[in-house]
Short mmCIF file of C-alpha atoms and ligand atoms in Angstrom, two decimals:
data_model
loop_
_atom_site.label_atom_id
_atom_site.label_comp_id
_atom_site.label_asym_id
_atom_site.label_seq_id
_atom_site.Cartn_x
_atom_site.Cartn_y
_atom_site.Cartn_z
CA MET A 142 82.13 143.89 146.83
CA GLU A 143 80.30 143.65 142.88
CA GLU A 144 81.17 140.69 140.60
CA LEU A 145 80.09 139.74 137.04
CA LEU A 146 80.76 136.75 135.57
CA ILE A 147 81.89 136.91 131.76
CA GLU A 148 81.71 133.33 130.16
CA GLY A 149 82.26 132.48 126.11
CA THR A 150 82.85 129.68 124.31
CA ALA A 151 85.88 131.87 123.36
CA VAL A 152 87.21 134.66 125.13
CA LEU A 153 89.78 137.24 123.60
CA PRO A 154 91.48 139.44 126.51
CA ALA A 155 93.99 140.91 123.97
CA ALA A 156 94.69 142.02 120.77
CA GLY A 157 97.87 140.20 122.03
CA ALA A 158 96.19 137.03 123.12
CA GLU A 159 95.06 133.80 122.11
CA TRP A 160 91.33 132.94 122.16
CA LEU A 161 90.28 130.88 125.15
CA GLU A 162 88.23 128.38 124.73
CA SER A 163 85.22 128.10 127.51
CA THR A 164 86.68 130.44 129.72
CA ALA A 165 84.44 132.79 132.01
CA VAL A 166 85.84 137.02 133.24
CA LEU A 167 85.30 137.70 136.59
CA VAL A 168 84.87 141.20 136.86
CA ARG A 169 85.40 142.52 140.50
CA ASP A 170 83.95 146.57 141.48
CA GLY A 171 84.35 147.68 138.04
CA ARG A 172 87.43 146.17 136.84
CA VAL A 173 89.15 143.07 135.49
CA ALA A 174 89.99 140.00 138.57
CA GLU A 175 90.41 137.11 136.57
CA LEU A 176 90.21 134.76 133.58
CA GLY A 177 89.62 131.04 134.34
CA PRO A 178 87.71 128.23 132.75
CA ALA A 179 84.33 129.42 132.78
CA ASP A 180 82.45 126.23 135.06
CA GLU A 181 85.05 126.62 138.15
CA LEU A 182 84.73 130.27 138.50
CA ALA A 183 80.76 129.72 138.49
CA ARG A 184 81.78 127.26 140.57
CA SER A 185 84.01 129.12 142.82
CA HIS A 186 81.53 131.98 142.65
CA PRO A 187 77.72 131.81 142.44
CA ALA A 188 76.28 135.28 143.91
CA ALA A 189 77.98 136.78 141.03
CA GLU A 190 75.57 138.75 138.14
CA ARG A 191 76.13 136.51 134.96
CA ALA A 192 76.41 137.97 131.40
CA GLY A 193 77.37 136.00 127.99
CA GLY A 194 76.80 131.86 127.89
CA PRO A 195 77.03 129.12 125.90
CA ASP A 196 77.88 130.31 122.09
CA ARG A 197 79.30 133.41 122.72
CA LEU A 198 82.06 135.48 121.92
CA VAL A 199 83.41 137.43 124.53
CA MET A 200 85.91 140.91 123.40
CA PRO A 201 87.32 143.83 124.97
CA GLY A 202 84.81 147.14 124.38
CA LEU A 203 85.05 148.51 121.17
CA VAL A 204 87.09 151.94 120.88
CA ASN A 205 85.79 154.89 118.63
CA ALA A 206 88.58 157.12 118.55
CA HIS A 207 86.74 159.80 116.77
CA GLN A 208 83.74 161.31 116.62
CA HIS A 209 81.94 163.85 116.39
CA ALA A 210 78.01 162.88 118.38
CA GLU A 211 75.56 163.75 116.15
CA GLY A 212 72.61 161.30 116.88
CA VAL A 213 71.23 162.82 113.54
CA SER A 214 73.79 162.84 110.40
CA THR A 215 74.74 164.79 108.33
CA ALA A 216 72.88 162.89 105.26
CA GLN A 217 69.51 162.51 107.23
CA MET A 218 69.38 166.62 108.57
CA GLY A 219 69.07 166.92 104.18
CA PHE A 220 73.07 167.45 102.68
CA ALA A 221 73.92 164.27 100.88
CA ASP A 222 77.80 162.73 100.67
CA GLU A 223 79.89 165.48 98.43
CA PRO A 224 83.44 165.59 97.92
CA PHE A 225 84.79 167.38 101.49
CA GLU A 226 85.40 170.87 100.39
CA PRO A 227 82.48 171.44 98.39
CA TRP A 228 80.07 169.39 101.41
CA MET A 229 81.57 171.46 103.78
CA VAL A 230 80.87 175.00 102.85
CA LEU A 231 77.03 173.83 103.19
CA MET A 232 78.24 172.33 106.54
CA HIS A 233 77.54 176.18 107.28
CA SER A 234 73.65 176.06 106.81
CA LEU A 235 73.85 172.33 109.36
CA PRO A 236 71.08 173.13 112.53
CA THR A 237 71.70 172.38 115.67
CA VAL A 238 69.99 169.93 116.86
CA GLU A 239 69.09 170.23 120.55
CA PRO A 240 73.04 168.67 122.09
CA SER A 241 71.79 166.74 124.90
CA LEU A 242 69.54 164.63 122.65
CA THR A 243 71.87 164.24 119.25
CA THR A 244 74.50 163.55 121.80
CA LEU A 245 72.51 161.21 123.94
CA TYR A 246 71.76 159.06 121.34
CA LYS A 247 74.76 158.51 119.65
CA SER A 248 76.05 157.83 122.16
CA MET A 249 73.76 155.29 122.67
CA GLN A 250 73.95 153.85 119.10
CA MET A 251 77.80 153.42 119.82
CA LEU A 252 76.81 151.36 122.75
CA THR A 253 74.66 149.00 121.60
CA SER A 254 77.53 148.41 118.56
CA GLY A 255 79.60 147.79 121.01
CA VAL A 256 81.89 150.74 122.10
CA THR A 257 82.72 151.71 125.43
CA THR A 258 85.35 153.84 125.34
CA HIS A 259 84.74 157.01 122.91
CA VAL A 260 86.89 159.72 121.57
CA HIS A 261 84.33 162.89 120.85
CA SER A 262 85.84 165.71 118.90
CA HIS A 263 82.36 168.46 119.95
CA PHE A 264 81.52 171.00 117.66
CA PRO A 265 81.33 175.14 118.84
CA ALA A 266 78.31 176.42 117.84
CA LYS A 267 78.00 178.50 114.27
CA GLY A 268 77.35 181.78 116.32
CA GLY A 269 80.14 181.57 118.92
CA TYR A 270 79.79 182.45 122.15
CA GLU A 271 79.85 185.45 125.04
CA GLY A 272 82.01 184.21 127.61
CA SER A 273 83.38 180.74 128.49
CA ASP A 274 80.19 180.85 130.76
CA ALA A 275 77.85 180.29 127.91
CA TYR A 276 80.36 177.65 126.35
CA LEU A 277 81.09 175.36 129.09
CA GLU A 278 77.16 174.78 130.10
CA GLU A 279 77.07 173.64 126.93
CA LEU A 280 79.76 171.63 126.66
CA GLU A 281 78.37 170.49 130.77
CA HIS A 282 75.59 169.46 128.28
CA SER A 283 77.30 166.73 126.12
CA ILE A 284 78.97 166.05 129.44
CA ARG A 285 75.28 165.52 131.22
CA ALA A 286 74.49 163.13 127.82
CA HIS A 287 78.14 161.09 127.64
CA ARG A 288 77.06 160.17 131.76
CA GLU A 289 73.89 158.66 130.90
CA ALA A 290 74.48 156.76 128.43
CA GLY A 291 77.56 155.22 130.88
CA LEU A 292 80.37 155.01 127.85
CA ARG A 293 83.85 156.04 128.73
CA THR A 294 84.32 159.76 127.33
CA ALA A 295 87.62 160.95 125.93
CA PHE A 296 85.49 164.87 125.47
CA ALA A 297 87.96 166.45 122.58
CA PRO A 298 85.66 170.12 122.14
CA TYR A 299 87.43 171.77 119.13
CA TRP A 300 87.88 175.53 118.62
CA ARG A 301 89.17 177.25 115.49
CA ASP A 302 89.44 180.92 114.69
CA ARG A 303 90.44 181.10 111.12
CA ALA A 304 89.30 180.44 107.16
CA THR A 305 85.09 180.17 108.01
CA PHE A 306 85.22 179.27 104.00
CA SER A 307 88.10 178.73 102.33
CA TYR A 308 91.42 178.21 103.19
CA ASP A 309 92.22 181.32 103.21
CA ASP A 310 92.27 183.94 105.41
CA ASP A 311 88.13 185.42 105.62
CA ALA A 312 89.53 189.57 104.95
CA ALA A 313 91.51 187.87 102.08
CA PHE A 314 88.33 185.81 100.67
CA ALA A 315 86.00 188.86 101.37
CA ALA A 316 88.68 190.79 98.75
CA ALA A 317 88.50 188.19 96.08
CA LEU A 318 84.20 187.65 96.54
CA PRO A 319 81.46 189.74 94.15
CA ASP A 320 79.76 192.79 96.39
CA ASP A 321 76.86 191.40 97.64
CA LEU A 322 78.77 188.23 98.41
CA ALA A 323 81.44 189.63 100.00
CA GLY A 324 79.26 191.66 102.37
CA GLU A 325 77.76 188.96 103.74
CA VAL A 326 81.17 187.09 104.08
CA ARG A 327 82.49 190.23 106.00
CA ARG A 328 79.37 190.47 107.74
CA LEU A 329 79.35 186.48 109.34
CA THR A 330 82.57 186.97 109.88
CA SER A 331 82.92 190.54 111.56
CA GLU A 332 83.21 189.05 115.36
CA PRO A 333 86.58 188.11 116.55
CA ILE A 334 87.18 185.21 117.86
CA SER A 335 88.02 184.73 121.07
CA ASN A 336 90.58 182.19 121.84
CA ALA A 337 90.90 183.29 125.66
CA ILE A 338 87.04 181.54 125.92
CA TYR A 339 87.89 178.41 124.78
CA ILE A 340 91.33 177.87 127.19
CA GLU A 341 89.59 179.24 130.09
CA ALA A 342 86.48 176.89 129.18
CA ILE A 343 88.50 173.53 129.15
CA ALA A 344 90.63 174.36 132.03
CA GLU A 345 87.46 174.39 134.42
CA LEU A 346 86.54 171.19 132.40
CA SER A 347 90.13 169.96 133.45
CA ARG A 348 89.44 170.65 136.81
CA ARG A 349 85.96 169.94 137.13
CA LEU A 350 86.53 166.48 135.62
CA ALA A 351 90.13 165.11 137.64
CA GLY A 352 89.85 161.93 138.92
CA ASP A 353 86.50 161.30 136.98
CA PRO A 354 86.45 157.34 136.30
CA LEU A 355 83.90 157.76 133.02
CA ILE A 356 84.93 161.12 131.82
CA GLY A 357 88.60 162.33 130.38
CA VAL A 358 89.10 166.32 128.89
CA GLN A 359 91.47 166.98 126.03
CA LEU A 360 92.50 169.81 124.02
CA SER A 361 91.10 170.39 120.24
CA ILE A 362 91.89 172.00 117.48
CA ALA A 363 89.69 171.98 114.70
CA ALA A 364 92.15 171.57 112.30
CA PRO A 365 95.51 173.65 110.77
CA GLN A 366 94.11 174.93 108.29
CA TRP A 367 91.59 176.69 111.01
CA ALA A 368 93.75 177.39 113.57
CA SER A 369 95.43 180.76 113.66
CA ASP A 370 99.87 180.33 114.65
CA GLU A 371 98.16 182.24 118.23
CA LEU A 372 95.78 179.81 118.83
CA LEU A 373 98.70 177.03 118.16
CA ASP A 374 100.08 178.61 120.93
CA ALA A 375 97.45 178.74 123.47
CA VAL A 376 96.68 175.32 123.16
CA GLY A 377 100.27 174.50 122.87
CA ALA A 378 101.20 176.45 126.11
CA ALA A 379 97.90 174.66 127.89
CA ALA A 380 98.94 170.76 126.88
CA ALA A 381 102.00 171.33 128.95
CA GLU A 382 100.68 173.10 131.95
CA LEU A 383 97.24 171.29 132.35
CA ARG A 384 99.16 168.00 130.75
CA LEU A 385 96.29 167.00 128.67
CA GLN A 386 95.83 165.12 124.93
CA ILE A 387 94.93 167.30 122.16
CA HIS A 388 92.59 165.96 119.60
CA MET A 389 92.82 167.82 115.74
CA HIS A 390 91.86 166.44 112.12
CA ALA A 391 94.49 166.91 109.54
CA LEU A 392 95.07 165.86 106.40
CA GLU A 393 91.85 164.46 105.44
CA SER A 394 92.08 165.66 101.58
CA ARG A 395 93.93 166.81 98.92
CA ARG A 396 93.14 170.32 98.71
CA GLN A 397 93.52 170.90 102.24
CA ARG A 398 97.98 169.51 101.74
CA GLU A 399 97.78 171.77 98.41
CA TRP A 400 96.66 174.75 101.74
CA GLY A 401 99.64 173.37 103.36
CA ASP A 402 102.31 173.53 100.33
CA ALA A 403 101.19 176.62 99.63
CA ALA A 404 101.75 178.06 102.57
CA HIS A 405 103.81 176.77 104.79
CA GLY A 406 105.62 174.81 101.75
CA GLY A 407 104.45 171.85 103.07
CA ARG A 408 106.31 171.63 106.64
CA GLU A 409 101.93 172.14 108.25
CA LEU A 410 102.89 169.27 110.84
CA HIS A 411 106.23 170.70 111.14
CA ARG A 412 104.36 173.80 112.45
CA LEU A 413 102.54 172.09 114.63
CA ALA A 414 105.62 170.63 116.25
CA GLU A 415 107.18 173.72 116.39
CA ARG A 416 104.32 175.19 118.05
CA GLY A 417 103.82 172.71 120.76
CA VAL A 418 101.01 170.41 119.34
CA LEU A 419 102.88 167.61 117.97
CA GLY A 420 103.64 165.51 121.00
CA GLU A 421 103.30 162.13 122.41
CA GLY A 422 100.02 162.93 123.63
CA THR A 423 98.86 164.74 119.94
CA THR A 424 96.11 162.26 117.92
CA ILE A 425 95.69 163.71 113.52
CA ALA A 426 92.52 161.89 112.33
CA HIS A 427 92.52 161.34 108.92
CA GLY A 428 96.11 162.04 107.51
CA VAL A 429 94.97 160.58 103.88
CA TYR A 430 98.03 163.28 102.39
CA LEU A 431 100.39 162.36 104.87
CA ARG A 432 103.77 162.44 103.22
CA ASP A 433 106.54 160.30 104.29
CA ALA A 434 108.44 162.68 105.86
CA ASP A 435 104.95 163.69 107.81
CA ILE A 436 105.42 159.91 108.90
CA ASP A 437 108.28 160.18 110.08
CA LEU A 438 107.78 163.31 112.16
CA LEU A 439 104.74 161.38 113.38
CA ALA A 440 107.17 158.43 114.54
CA GLU A 441 109.58 160.81 115.81
CA ARG A 442 107.20 162.80 117.92
CA ARG A 443 104.97 159.25 119.24
CA ALA A 444 101.49 161.13 117.51
CA MET A 445 98.71 159.29 116.75
CA VAL A 446 96.83 158.88 113.64
CA ALA A 447 92.30 158.13 114.09
CA HIS A 448 91.67 156.43 111.05
CA ASN A 449 88.38 157.17 109.54
CA CYS A 450 88.09 154.73 106.38
CA SER A 451 84.31 154.41 106.10
CA SER A 452 84.54 159.31 106.56
CA ASN A 453 87.47 159.32 103.84
CA LEU A 454 85.47 156.99 101.30
CA ARG A 455 82.17 158.35 101.69
CA LEU A 456 83.38 162.23 101.00
CA ALA A 457 85.79 161.28 98.90
CA CYS A 458 88.94 161.71 100.36
CA GLY A 459 90.86 158.25 99.50
CA ILE A 460 92.31 156.19 101.77
CA ALA A 461 94.70 156.76 104.35
CA PRO A 462 98.01 155.00 104.72
CA VAL A 463 97.79 153.14 107.34
CA ARG A 464 99.71 150.14 106.49
CA ARG A 465 102.78 152.28 105.77
CA LEU A 466 101.95 154.04 109.22
CA VAL A 467 101.79 151.11 111.24
CA ALA A 468 104.99 149.66 109.68
CA ARG A 469 107.03 152.87 110.73
CA GLY A 470 105.02 151.96 114.42
CA VAL A 471 103.10 155.07 114.00
CA THR A 472 99.86 154.14 116.73
CA VAL A 473 96.59 154.48 114.93
CA GLY A 474 92.63 154.23 116.26
CA LEU A 475 90.19 153.56 114.24
CA GLY A 476 87.43 156.80 113.98
CA SER A 477 83.18 156.39 112.10
CA ASP A 478 84.03 160.76 111.94
CA ASP A 479 79.48 160.21 111.95
CA MET A 480 79.61 158.78 108.71
CA ALA A 481 79.90 154.64 109.73
CA VAL A 482 79.65 153.35 105.58
CA ASP A 483 75.81 152.58 106.55
CA ASP A 484 75.44 155.91 108.11
CA ASP A 485 73.97 153.51 111.66
CA GLU A 486 77.44 154.09 114.09
CA ASP A 487 78.68 150.16 113.41
CA MET A 488 82.05 149.95 114.40
CA LEU A 489 82.46 146.10 113.71
CA ALA A 490 81.52 147.51 110.63
CA GLU A 491 84.20 150.67 110.54
CA VAL A 492 86.58 147.62 111.51
CA ARG A 493 85.54 145.32 108.39
CA MET A 494 86.01 148.36 105.86
CA ALA A 495 89.67 149.72 107.33
CA HIS A 496 90.36 146.14 106.45
CA VAL A 497 89.05 146.30 102.79
CA ALA A 498 90.24 149.65 102.12
CA GLN A 499 94.34 148.44 103.43
CA ARG A 500 93.62 145.45 101.81
CA ILE A 501 93.72 147.24 98.16
CA TRP A 502 95.37 150.65 99.05
CA GLU A 503 98.92 150.52 96.92
CA GLY A 504 102.09 150.06 99.09
CA PRO A 505 105.09 147.80 99.75
CA GLU A 506 104.58 147.94 103.64
CA PRO A 507 102.74 143.93 104.57
CA PRO A 508 99.23 143.56 104.38
CA LEU A 509 97.24 144.16 107.98
CA GLY A 510 95.21 141.35 109.23
CA ALA A 511 92.39 140.62 110.73
CA ARG A 512 94.01 141.04 114.25
CA ASP A 513 96.08 143.66 113.00
CA VAL A 514 92.72 145.73 112.57
CA LEU A 515 91.33 144.52 115.95
CA ARG A 516 94.50 145.47 117.59
CA LEU A 517 93.75 149.05 116.17
CA LEU A 518 91.00 148.98 117.19
CA TRP A 519 91.69 148.39 120.93
CA GLU A 520 95.20 148.90 121.41
CA GLY A 521 95.40 152.28 119.34
CA GLY A 522 91.34 153.18 120.18
CA ALA A 523 92.62 152.99 124.28
CA ARG A 524 96.23 155.39 123.61
CA ILE A 525 94.70 157.54 121.56
CA ALA A 526 91.43 158.46 124.63
CA GLY A 527 94.10 158.49 126.63
CA LEU A 528 93.40 155.07 128.82
CA GLU A 529 96.60 152.85 127.61
CA GLY A 530 96.62 150.13 129.36
CA ALA A 531 93.13 150.77 131.67
CA VAL A 532 91.15 149.83 128.36
CA GLY A 533 91.21 147.92 125.36
CA ARG A 534 92.43 144.18 127.08
CA LEU A 535 90.22 142.03 129.54
CA GLU A 536 93.45 141.72 131.31
CA PRO A 537 93.27 141.16 135.23
CA GLY A 538 93.39 145.59 136.27
CA TYR A 539 92.12 146.14 133.30
CA HIS A 540 88.47 147.79 132.97
CA GLY A 541 85.54 145.31 132.92
CA ASP A 542 84.54 146.73 129.62
CA ALA A 543 83.29 144.00 126.97
CA VAL A 544 81.84 143.26 124.50
CA VAL A 545 79.27 140.16 123.43
CA LEU A 546 78.80 138.36 120.45
CA ASP A 547 75.99 135.89 119.21
CA LEU A 548 78.14 133.36 117.52
CA ALA A 549 75.41 131.41 115.58
CA ALA A 550 74.24 134.69 114.39
CA VAL A 551 78.09 135.52 113.17
CA ARG A 552 78.21 132.23 111.68
CA GLY A 553 74.67 132.21 109.97
CA VAL A 554 73.60 129.25 107.95
CA PHE A 555 77.14 127.42 108.24
CA ALA A 556 80.45 128.69 108.33
CA SER A 557 83.77 126.19 108.90
CA PRO A 558 84.92 125.64 111.53
CA ARG A 559 88.45 126.30 110.12
CA LEU A 560 87.72 130.18 109.85
CA ALA A 561 89.89 131.90 112.71
CA TYR A 562 87.55 133.54 115.18
CA ASP A 563 89.00 137.09 114.22
CA ASP A 564 88.48 136.29 110.66
CA LEU A 565 84.66 135.47 111.29
CA VAL A 566 84.75 138.51 113.37
CA VAL A 567 86.27 141.08 110.97
CA ALA A 568 84.59 139.85 107.56
CA ARG A 569 80.79 138.96 109.43
CA ALA A 570 80.16 140.50 113.18
CA GLY A 571 78.42 143.39 113.40
CA ARG A 572 75.53 145.53 115.16
CA ALA A 573 73.26 142.90 115.17
CA HIS A 574 74.86 140.26 116.92
CA VAL A 575 75.88 142.33 119.26
CA ARG A 576 74.24 140.57 122.98
CA GLU A 577 75.67 142.31 125.68
CA VAL A 578 78.18 145.74 126.24
CA VAL A 579 79.97 145.84 129.74
CA VAL A 580 81.38 149.12 131.60
CA GLY A 581 83.02 149.07 134.43
CA GLY A 582 81.35 145.69 135.27
CA ARG A 583 77.57 147.09 133.99
CA VAL A 584 75.92 145.38 131.92
CA LEU A 585 75.09 148.07 129.93
CA VAL A 586 72.60 146.69 127.51
CA ARG A 587 71.16 143.04 127.26
CA ASP A 588 69.53 140.84 124.37
CA GLY A 589 70.74 143.30 122.44
CA ALA A 590 68.77 145.92 123.86
CA PRO A 591 70.25 149.20 126.67
CA VAL A 592 69.06 148.32 129.91
CA HIS A 593 69.00 151.90 131.47
CA VAL A 594 67.85 154.35 128.68
CA ASP A 595 64.54 154.01 127.12
CA MET A 596 65.27 154.15 123.39
CA GLU A 597 61.25 154.05 122.08
CA ALA A 598 61.57 156.97 123.88
CA LEU A 599 64.04 158.97 123.19
CA GLY A 600 64.44 158.11 119.73
CA ALA A 601 60.79 160.32 119.66
CA GLU A 602 62.00 163.18 122.01
CA LEU A 603 64.86 163.46 118.84
CA ALA A 604 63.01 163.56 116.20
CA GLU A 605 60.68 166.01 117.74
CA ALA A 606 63.80 168.07 118.18
CA ALA A 607 65.73 167.60 114.16
CA ARG A 608 61.48 168.08 113.04
CA ALA A 609 61.37 172.20 114.80
CA VAL A 610 64.87 172.05 113.66
CA GLU A 611 64.09 171.47 109.85
CA ALA A 612 60.85 173.65 110.63
CA ALA A 613 63.11 176.90 111.19
CA ARG A 614 65.77 176.45 108.39
CA ASP A 615 66.59 179.43 106.70
CA PRO A 616 66.91 178.44 103.04
CA ALA A 617 68.45 181.77 101.97
CA ARG A 618 71.13 180.92 104.41
CA GLN A 619 71.42 177.67 102.29
CA ALA A 620 70.79 179.90 99.06
CA PHE A 621 73.40 182.54 99.78
CA LEU A 622 76.35 179.57 100.20
CA GLU A 623 75.28 177.98 97.59
CA ARG A 624 76.61 180.53 95.77
CA LEU A 625 79.83 180.70 97.20
CA ARG A 626 80.55 177.76 96.84
CA PRO A 627 82.48 177.88 93.41
CA TRP A 628 84.13 180.45 95.19
CA ALA A 629 85.05 179.42 98.25
CA LEU A 630 86.31 176.19 96.04
CA ARG A 631 88.36 177.69 93.37
CA HIS A 632 90.47 180.64 96.50
CA PRO A 633 92.79 181.16 97.21
CA PRO A 634 93.58 180.66 93.43
CA ALA A 635 97.49 180.21 93.48
CA PHE A 636 96.84 176.84 94.74
ZN1 ZN B 648 85.69 164.48 112.48
#
């Protein structure tokens, strides 16, 4: 029997509970067993490992409901932030840094910011795969990295099979281009994409991961505009057969909605519903351009939204209607999308951004208080990750996943005792204040540093890998994309 006692000046057991003063959480064999007065539990469990202490705040571990596990950000790889579509065209020259290194580094960044559960929306390699074995091998690299990091992972590798450069079909786009650009687009999009590779690999992965306490798998398409009807049907059928959740991007930018209006008469989400990919296990990331009818459909289907506030601001997409979603009963979680405001995966800063942005979002719906935003983080995130009832709370039976903050450091030189802990945390807390992070009763971060991974050595290895990739960049590829970009941005001309 392994016991851990996490003590706090104040402990928040759940979004729906009150802060408990001078309390400790007893975690036994990975699960929360009991909460009680800190001194009593310390006396009755003298042999338990200890975490937290006086002048500490203890909360459920944070949940990042959408991210891509890129340990070196797009900005670091040389792509400055721009509005979504122009930025996206250039992403076709974003090189792949060694996946197990970049995934591990990113997971450790999340962990040290207090995240204990995350959804990894995994990018497929740009060149495609020869078969499902090659694809599976790549996925296994990421999974090994997640295991080493020790976070709970909802692994959602996505697939796409249409509209490589514009939102139109590749052949139609190529036909609208001058000859030299058309030839290159045809060459780059000539290989047919096998959706069977994807479905076979995910089916196999779900078999391998069945019953895994740390890692689960979800199906995923990149986004509706990047998925054919055939791919939607295949994913919908696999979700029903394998009983898997579905994760996807949708309605991230205004232009995506315009494409949906032109191609599907504004019934983009209804198309998903009709093809079996919009149900109570489905999460859409972003949803900045959801209309009221879309929100009604999400509510009716009990589908979820992963809100990525900083990403939507950095890529000039706008502010998602989170208050409206919440008011209509749609589950919302919070994600970083590898685009956190300081480019540093600070999840508490992301909570703060969401809180600030919803304050200025215009609508009649009630405002979101600090606790409301924390509820999205924990309760919404847990459901999106497929771990509702298992993570997001420090109540008996839940996984022993917690973050411990240095209360004095969060307060700074002074903070009035009249300021509630919720407001204090959401207004001021960040990575620098995280002292301990616990996953399943294992203290993985102590004094703000991981105990199980040498970050300096990992950082050096990742830096070397990134430098090698940078040195091998093909300048002709970037030049081609920059010439292609204005064409992609005004195609198809109908919208
Ligand atoms: Zn994303």
